[in-house]
Tab-separated table of C-alpha atoms in Angstrom:
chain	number	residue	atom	x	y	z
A	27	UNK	CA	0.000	0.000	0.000
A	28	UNK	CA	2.857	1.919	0.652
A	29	UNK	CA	4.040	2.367	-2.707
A	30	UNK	CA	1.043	3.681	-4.137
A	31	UNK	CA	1.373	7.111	-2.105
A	32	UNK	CA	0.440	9.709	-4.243
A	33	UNK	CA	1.201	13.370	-4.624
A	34	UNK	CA	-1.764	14.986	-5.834
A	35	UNK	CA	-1.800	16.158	-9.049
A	36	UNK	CA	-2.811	19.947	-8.911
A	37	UNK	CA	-1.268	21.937	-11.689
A	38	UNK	CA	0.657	25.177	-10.305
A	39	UNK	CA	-0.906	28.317	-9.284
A	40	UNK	CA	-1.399	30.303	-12.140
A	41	UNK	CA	-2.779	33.604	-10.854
A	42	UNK	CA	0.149	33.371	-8.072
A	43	UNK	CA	1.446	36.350	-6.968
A	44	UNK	CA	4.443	34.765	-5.384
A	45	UNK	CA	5.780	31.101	-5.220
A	46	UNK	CA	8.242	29.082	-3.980
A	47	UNK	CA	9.211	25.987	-6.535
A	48	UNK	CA	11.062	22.679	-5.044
A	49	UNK	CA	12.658	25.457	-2.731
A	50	UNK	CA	15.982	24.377	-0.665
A	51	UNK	CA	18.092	25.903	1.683
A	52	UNK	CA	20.786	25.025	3.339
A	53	UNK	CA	23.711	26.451	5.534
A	54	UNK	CA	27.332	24.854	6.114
A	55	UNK	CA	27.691	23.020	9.354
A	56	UNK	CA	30.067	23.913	12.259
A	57	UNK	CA	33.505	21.961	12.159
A	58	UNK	CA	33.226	20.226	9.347
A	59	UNK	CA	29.411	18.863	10.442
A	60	UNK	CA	26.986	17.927	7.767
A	61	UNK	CA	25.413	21.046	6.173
A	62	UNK	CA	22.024	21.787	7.637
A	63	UNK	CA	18.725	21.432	5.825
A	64	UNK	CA	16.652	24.362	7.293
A	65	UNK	CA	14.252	24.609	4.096
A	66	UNK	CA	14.107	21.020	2.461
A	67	UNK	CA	11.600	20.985	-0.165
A	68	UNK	CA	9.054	23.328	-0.476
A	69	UNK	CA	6.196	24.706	-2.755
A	70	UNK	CA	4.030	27.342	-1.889
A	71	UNK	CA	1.748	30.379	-4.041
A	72	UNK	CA	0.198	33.228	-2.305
A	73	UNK	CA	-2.062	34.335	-4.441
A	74	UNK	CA	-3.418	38.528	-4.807
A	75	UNK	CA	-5.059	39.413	-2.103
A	76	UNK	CA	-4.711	36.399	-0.207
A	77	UNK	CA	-3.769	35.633	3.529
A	78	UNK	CA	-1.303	32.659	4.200
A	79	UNK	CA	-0.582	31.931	7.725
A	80	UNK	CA	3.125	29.719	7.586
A	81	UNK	CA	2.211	27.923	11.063
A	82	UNK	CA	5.027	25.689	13.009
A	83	UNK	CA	7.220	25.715	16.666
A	84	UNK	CA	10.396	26.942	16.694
A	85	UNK	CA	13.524	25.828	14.507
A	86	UNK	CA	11.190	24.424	11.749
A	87	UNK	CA	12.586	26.701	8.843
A	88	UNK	CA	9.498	28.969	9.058
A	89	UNK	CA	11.616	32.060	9.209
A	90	UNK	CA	14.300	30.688	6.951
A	91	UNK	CA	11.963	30.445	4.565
A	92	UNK	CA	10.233	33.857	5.087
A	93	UNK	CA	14.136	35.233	4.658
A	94	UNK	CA	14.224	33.509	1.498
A	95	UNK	CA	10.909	34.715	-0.160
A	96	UNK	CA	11.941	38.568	0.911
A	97	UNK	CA	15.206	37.533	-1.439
A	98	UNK	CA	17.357	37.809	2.192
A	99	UNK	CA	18.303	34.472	1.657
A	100	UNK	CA	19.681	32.881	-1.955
A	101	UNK	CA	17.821	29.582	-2.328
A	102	UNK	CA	20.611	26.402	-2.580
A	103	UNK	CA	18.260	25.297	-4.938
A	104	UNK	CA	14.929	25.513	-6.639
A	105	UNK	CA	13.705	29.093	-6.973
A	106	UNK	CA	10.684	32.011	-5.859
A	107	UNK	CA	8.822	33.719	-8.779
A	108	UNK	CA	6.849	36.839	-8.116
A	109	UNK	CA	4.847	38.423	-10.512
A	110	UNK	CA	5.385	35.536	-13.233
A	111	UNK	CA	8.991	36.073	-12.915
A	112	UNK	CA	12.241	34.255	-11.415
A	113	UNK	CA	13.706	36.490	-8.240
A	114	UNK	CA	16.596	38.484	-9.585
A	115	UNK	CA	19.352	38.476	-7.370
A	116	UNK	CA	21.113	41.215	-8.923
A	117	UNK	CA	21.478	44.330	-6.360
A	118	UNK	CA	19.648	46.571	-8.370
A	119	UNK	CA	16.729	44.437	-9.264
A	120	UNK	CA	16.556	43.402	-5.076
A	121	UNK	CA	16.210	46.243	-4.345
A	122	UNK	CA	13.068	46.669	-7.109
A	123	UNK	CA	11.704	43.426	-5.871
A	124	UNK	CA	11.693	44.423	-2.119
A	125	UNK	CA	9.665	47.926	-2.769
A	126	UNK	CA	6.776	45.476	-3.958
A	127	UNK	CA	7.585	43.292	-0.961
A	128	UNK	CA	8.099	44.524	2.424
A	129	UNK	CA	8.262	42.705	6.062
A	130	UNK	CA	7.086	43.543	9.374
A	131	UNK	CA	8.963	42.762	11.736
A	132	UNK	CA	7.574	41.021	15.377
A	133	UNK	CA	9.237	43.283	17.761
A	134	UNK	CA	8.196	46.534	17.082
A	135	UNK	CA	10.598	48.525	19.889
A	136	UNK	CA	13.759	46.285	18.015
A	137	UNK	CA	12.476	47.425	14.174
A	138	UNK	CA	12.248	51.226	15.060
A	139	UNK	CA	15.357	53.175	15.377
A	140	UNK	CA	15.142	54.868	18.866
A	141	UNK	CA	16.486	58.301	17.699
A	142	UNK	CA	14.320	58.639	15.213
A	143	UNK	CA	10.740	60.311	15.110
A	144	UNK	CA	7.933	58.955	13.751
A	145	UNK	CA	8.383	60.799	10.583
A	146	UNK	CA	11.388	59.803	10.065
A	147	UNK	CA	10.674	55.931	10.660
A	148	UNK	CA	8.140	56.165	7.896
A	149	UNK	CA	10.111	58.757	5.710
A	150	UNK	CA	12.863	56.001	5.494
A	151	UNK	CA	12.082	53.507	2.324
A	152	UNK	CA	10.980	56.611	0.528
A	153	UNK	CA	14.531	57.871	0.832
A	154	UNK	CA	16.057	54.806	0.163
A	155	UNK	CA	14.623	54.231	-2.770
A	156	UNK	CA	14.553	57.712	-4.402
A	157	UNK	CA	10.482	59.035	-3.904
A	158	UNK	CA	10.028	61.619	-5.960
A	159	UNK	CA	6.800	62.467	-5.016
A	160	UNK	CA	5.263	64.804	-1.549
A	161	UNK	CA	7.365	63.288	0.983
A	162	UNK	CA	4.942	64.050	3.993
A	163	UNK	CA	1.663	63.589	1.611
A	164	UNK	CA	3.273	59.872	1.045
A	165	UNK	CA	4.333	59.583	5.281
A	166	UNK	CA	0.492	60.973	6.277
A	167	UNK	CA	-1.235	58.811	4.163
A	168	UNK	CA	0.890	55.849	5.435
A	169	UNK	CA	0.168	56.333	9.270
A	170	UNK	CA	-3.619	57.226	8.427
A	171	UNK	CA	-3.617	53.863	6.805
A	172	UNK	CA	-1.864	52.426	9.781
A	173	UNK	CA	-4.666	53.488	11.995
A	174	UNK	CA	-2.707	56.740	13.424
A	175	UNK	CA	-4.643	59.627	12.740
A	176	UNK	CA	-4.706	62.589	12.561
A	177	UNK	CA	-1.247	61.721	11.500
A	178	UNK	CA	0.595	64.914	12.134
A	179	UNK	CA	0.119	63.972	15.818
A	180	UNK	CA	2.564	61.634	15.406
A	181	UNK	CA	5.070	62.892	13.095
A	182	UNK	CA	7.624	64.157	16.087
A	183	UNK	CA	7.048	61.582	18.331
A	184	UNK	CA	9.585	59.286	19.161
A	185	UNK	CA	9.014	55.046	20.312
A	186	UNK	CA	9.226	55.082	23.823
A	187	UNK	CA	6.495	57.758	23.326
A	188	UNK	CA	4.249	55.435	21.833
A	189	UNK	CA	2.435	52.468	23.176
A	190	UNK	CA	2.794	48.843	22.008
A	191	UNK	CA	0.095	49.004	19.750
A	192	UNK	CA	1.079	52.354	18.183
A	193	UNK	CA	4.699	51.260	17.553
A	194	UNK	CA	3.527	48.398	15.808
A	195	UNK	CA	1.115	50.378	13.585
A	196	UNK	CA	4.265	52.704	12.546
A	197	UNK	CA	6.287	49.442	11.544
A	198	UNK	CA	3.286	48.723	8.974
A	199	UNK	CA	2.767	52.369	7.803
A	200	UNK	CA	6.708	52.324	7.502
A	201	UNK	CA	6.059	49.252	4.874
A	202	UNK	CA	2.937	50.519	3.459
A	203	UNK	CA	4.729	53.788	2.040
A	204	UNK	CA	6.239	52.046	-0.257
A	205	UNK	CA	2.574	50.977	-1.985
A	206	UNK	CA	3.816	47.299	-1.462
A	207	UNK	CA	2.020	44.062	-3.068
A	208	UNK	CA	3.101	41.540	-0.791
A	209	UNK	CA	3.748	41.540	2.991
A	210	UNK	CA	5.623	38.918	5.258
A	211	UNK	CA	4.961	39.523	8.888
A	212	UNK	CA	7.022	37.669	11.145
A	213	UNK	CA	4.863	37.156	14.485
A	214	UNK	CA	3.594	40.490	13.841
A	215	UNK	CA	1.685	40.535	17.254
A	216	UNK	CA	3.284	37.810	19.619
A	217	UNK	CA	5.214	41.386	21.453
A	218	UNK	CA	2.066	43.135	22.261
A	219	UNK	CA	-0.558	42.502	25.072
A	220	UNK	CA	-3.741	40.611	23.926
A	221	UNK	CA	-5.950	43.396	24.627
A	222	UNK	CA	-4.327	45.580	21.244
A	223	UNK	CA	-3.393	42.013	18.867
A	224	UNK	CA	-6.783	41.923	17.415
A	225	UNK	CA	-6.826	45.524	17.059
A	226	UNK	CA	-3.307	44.463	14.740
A	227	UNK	CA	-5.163	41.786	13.280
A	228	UNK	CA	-8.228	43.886	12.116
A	229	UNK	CA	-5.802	46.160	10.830
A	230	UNK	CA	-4.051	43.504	8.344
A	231	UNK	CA	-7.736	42.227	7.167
A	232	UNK	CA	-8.901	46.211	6.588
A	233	UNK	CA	-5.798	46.891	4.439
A	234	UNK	CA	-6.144	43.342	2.615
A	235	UNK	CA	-9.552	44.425	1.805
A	236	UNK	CA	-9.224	48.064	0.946
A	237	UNK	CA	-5.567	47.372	-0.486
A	238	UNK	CA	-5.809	43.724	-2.713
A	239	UNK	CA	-2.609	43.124	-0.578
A	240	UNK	CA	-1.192	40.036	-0.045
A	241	UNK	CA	0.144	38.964	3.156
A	242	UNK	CA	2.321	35.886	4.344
A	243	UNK	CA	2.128	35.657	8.068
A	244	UNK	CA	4.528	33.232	10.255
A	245	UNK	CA	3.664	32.162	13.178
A	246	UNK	CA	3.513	29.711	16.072
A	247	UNK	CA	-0.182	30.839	17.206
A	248	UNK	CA	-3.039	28.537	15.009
A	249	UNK	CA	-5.519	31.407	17.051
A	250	UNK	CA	-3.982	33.936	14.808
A	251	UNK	CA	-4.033	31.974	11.828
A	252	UNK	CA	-7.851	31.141	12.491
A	253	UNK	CA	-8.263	34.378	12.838
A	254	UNK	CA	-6.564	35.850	9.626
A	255	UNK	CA	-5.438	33.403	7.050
A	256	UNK	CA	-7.282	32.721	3.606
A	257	UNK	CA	-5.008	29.324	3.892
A	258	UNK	CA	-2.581	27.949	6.379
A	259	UNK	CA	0.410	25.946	5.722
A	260	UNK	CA	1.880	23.649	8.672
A	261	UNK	CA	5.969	23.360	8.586
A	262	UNK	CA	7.879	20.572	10.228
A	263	UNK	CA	11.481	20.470	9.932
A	264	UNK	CA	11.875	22.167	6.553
A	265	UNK	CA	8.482	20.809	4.849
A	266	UNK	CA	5.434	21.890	4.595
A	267	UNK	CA	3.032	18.536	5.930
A	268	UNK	CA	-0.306	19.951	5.963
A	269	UNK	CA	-2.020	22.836	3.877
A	270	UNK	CA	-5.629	23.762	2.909
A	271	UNK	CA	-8.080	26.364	3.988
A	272	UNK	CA	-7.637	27.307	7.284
A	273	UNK	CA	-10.806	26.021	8.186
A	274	UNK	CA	-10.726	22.726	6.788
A	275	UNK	CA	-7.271	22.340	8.531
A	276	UNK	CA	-7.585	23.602	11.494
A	277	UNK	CA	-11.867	22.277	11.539
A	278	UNK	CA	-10.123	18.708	10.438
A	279	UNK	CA	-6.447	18.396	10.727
A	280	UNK	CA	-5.013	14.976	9.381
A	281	UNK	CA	-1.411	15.020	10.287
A	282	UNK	CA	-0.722	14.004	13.547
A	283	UNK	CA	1.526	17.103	13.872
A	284	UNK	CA	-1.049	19.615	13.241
A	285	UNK	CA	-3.633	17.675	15.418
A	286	UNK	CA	-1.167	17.724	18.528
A	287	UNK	CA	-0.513	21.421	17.987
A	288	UNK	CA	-4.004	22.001	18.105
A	289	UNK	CA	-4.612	20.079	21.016
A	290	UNK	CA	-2.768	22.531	23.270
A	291	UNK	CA	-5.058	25.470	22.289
A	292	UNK	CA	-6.960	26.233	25.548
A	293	UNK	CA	-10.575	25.639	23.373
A	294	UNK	CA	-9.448	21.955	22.455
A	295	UNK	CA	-11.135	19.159	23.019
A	296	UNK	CA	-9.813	16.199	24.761
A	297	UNK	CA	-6.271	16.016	26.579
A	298	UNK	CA	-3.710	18.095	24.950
A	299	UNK	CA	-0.765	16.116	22.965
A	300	UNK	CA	2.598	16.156	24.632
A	301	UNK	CA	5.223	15.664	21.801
A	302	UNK	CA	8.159	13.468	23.040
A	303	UNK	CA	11.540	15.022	22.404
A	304	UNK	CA	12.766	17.839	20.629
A	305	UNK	CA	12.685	18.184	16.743
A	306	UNK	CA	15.524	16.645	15.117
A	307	UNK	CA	18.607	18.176	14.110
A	308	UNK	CA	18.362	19.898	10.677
A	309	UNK	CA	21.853	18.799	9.564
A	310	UNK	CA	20.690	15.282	10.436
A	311	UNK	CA	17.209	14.772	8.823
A	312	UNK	CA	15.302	11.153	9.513
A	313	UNK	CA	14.519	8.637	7.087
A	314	UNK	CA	10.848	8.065	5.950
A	315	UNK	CA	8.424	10.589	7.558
A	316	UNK	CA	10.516	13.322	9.417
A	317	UNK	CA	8.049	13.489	12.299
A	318	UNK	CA	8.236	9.943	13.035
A	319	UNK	CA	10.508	9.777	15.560
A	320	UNK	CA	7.871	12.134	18.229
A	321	UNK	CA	4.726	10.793	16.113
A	322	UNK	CA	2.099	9.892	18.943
A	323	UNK	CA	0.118	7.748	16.093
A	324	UNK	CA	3.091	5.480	15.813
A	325	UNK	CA	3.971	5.650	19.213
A	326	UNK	CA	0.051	4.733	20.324
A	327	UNK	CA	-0.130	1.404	17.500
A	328	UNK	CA	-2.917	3.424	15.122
A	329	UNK	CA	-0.140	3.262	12.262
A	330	UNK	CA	0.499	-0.528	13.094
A	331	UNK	CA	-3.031	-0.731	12.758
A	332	UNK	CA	-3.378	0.832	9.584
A	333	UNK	CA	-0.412	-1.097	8.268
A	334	UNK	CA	1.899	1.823	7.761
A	335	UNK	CA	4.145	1.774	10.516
A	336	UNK	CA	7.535	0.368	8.518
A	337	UNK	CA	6.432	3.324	5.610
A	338	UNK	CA	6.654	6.278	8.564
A	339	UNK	CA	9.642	4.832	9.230
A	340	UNK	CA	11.557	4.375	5.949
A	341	UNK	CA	9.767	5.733	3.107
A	342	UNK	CA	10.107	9.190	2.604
A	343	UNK	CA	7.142	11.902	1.316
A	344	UNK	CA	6.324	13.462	-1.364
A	345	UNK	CA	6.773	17.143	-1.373
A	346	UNK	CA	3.236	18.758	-1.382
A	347	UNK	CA	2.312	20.922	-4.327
A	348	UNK	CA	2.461	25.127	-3.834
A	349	UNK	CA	-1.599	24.846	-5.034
A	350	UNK	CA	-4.023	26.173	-2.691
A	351	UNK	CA	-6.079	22.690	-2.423
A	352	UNK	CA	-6.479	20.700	1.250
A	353	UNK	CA	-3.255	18.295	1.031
A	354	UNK	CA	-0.943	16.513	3.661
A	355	UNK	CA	2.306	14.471	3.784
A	356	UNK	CA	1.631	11.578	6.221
A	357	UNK	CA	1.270	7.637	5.400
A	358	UNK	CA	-1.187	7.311	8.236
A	359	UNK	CA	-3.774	9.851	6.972
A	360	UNK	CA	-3.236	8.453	3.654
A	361	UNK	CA	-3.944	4.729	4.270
A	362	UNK	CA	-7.153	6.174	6.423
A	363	UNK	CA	-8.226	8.299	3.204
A	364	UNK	CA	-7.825	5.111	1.250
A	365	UNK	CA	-9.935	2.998	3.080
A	366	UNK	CA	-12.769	5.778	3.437
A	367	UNK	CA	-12.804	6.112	-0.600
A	368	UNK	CA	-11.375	9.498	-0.223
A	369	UNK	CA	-9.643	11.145	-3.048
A	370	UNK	CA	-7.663	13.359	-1.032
């Protein structure tokens, strides 16, 4: 049964905005140590206007990834497309590429420079890249987007004169001056109290809506996801292993990864999942399934039941396709797909 795993055959996003293709990335190991595999395979389209939450715990090449989409990192192999077009690492063209995409960073107080004002924060990527245009038109526009208004309020204040919540909202109008396409926000509320993060989150979903603008957000919080994301993709040790709409993962999750990380949301059914061990070394990636070795269905008999249990163990994946349909990279969930006469 085990050789008749299938990826599904979904043809590549066509109305993509950006995509990763059979992405890799990998960085030398210390000493002479076996290089390590912090992106190992990946596809992935965010499409216009679309919200993809890139969910996983630490050290599972989320933010390596991330790095590599914003062009910060070269890929060791495969390659990102935005627009229809292969990244072009030349300095000039980077440069291009990141006015269309900008990130947002998760610490707000570490992103903003404390000696400068407001203003200034914002007024930055204009200079950089040469605005022609009304300088404070362009900055006033950017914080009223943000949510700061009326922005000349804020144009001489500096950070530690500004709450959590406001700092945050000057990082974003500092990226949306630059009329960008595409956004990566890196955790862009796990720094502020919970009483301002859906005011954040509302925020995103207005300018999505009023904007068409794309966002990728990474994170280790499935709440925000449910609460953002047009589609969520799960990450485990350099692969993607689960992705669909968010609510037909997070609603139904068939990997045993994503159903344990679920498990420890405080609105879960049931006992929560305690994963055994710590994620394996990237520089020293597992045969067969790469979440074998702290998989509670293995570990509980439900894959010796299903007759899969020698397949987790030595027969690797497929890499899912970048196509927004409901997929996942686990023997166990396909054998139980199999038997119910599901195509999935």
């Amino acid at each position: 049964m085990t050789e008749t795993l299938q990826t599904p055959e979904v043809s590549k996003n066509a109305r993509a905005l950006l995509s990763a293709d059979q992405l890799h990335v990998t960085f030398p190991g210390r000493r002479g140590a076996a290089e390590a595999r912090a992106v190992d395979g990946v596809d992935l389209d965010i499409a216009p206007g679309e919200i993809v939450a890139l969910v996983g715990e630490s050290g599972c090449g989320k933010t390596s990834l991330a790095r590599t989409l914003l062009g910060l990192e070269k890929p060791t192999t495969g390659k990102v497309t935005f627009a229809g077009k292969p990244l072009d690492y030349a300095s000039k063209a980077l440069k291009s590429y990141r006015k269309r995409v900008q990130l947002v960073l998760q610490d707000p107080s570490g992103s903003l420079n404390p000696r400068h004002t407001v203003y200034d924060a914002v007024a930055e990527g204009l200079r950089i890249h040469g605005y022609t245009g009304d300088e404070r038109e362009a900055v006033s526009n950017a914080l009223s987007r943000a949510g700061l208004r009326p922005p000349e309020r804020f144009f001489l204040r500096y950070p530690h004169e500004l709450s959590g919540g406001q700092r945050q909202r000057v990082v974003i109008a500092g990226a949306l001056v630059l009329d960008p396409e595409l956004i990566v926000a890196d955790e862009p509320v796990a720094s502020l109290d919970a009483s301002v993060r859906g005011e954040i989150l509302a925020l995103l979903l207005r300018l999505r809506d009023e904007l068409g603008l794309s966002a990728l957000v990474v994170t280790h919080d499935l709440g925000l996801a449910w609460n953002i994301a047009d589609r969520v993709a799960v990450m485990y040790l350099g692969r993607i292993v689960e992705t669909g709409r968010v609510e037909d993962v997070l609603t139904s999750p068939q990997h045993p990864y994503t159903q344990a990380l679920l498990s420890v949301l405080p609105e879960a059914p049931g006992e929560p999942v305690v994963l055994t061990g710590e994620p394996p070394d990237p520089s020293r990636i597992p045969g067969g399934c790469r979440f074998h070795a702290r998989c509670q269905v293995l570990a509980d008999g439900r894959a010796d039941e299903a007759g899969v249990a020698d397949a987790c163990r030595t027969v690797d994946l497929p890499v899912l396709t970048g196509a927004a349909t409901s997929q996942v990279a686990c023997h166990w969930a396909a054998a139980g797909a199999e038997d119910s006469g599901d195509s999935r």
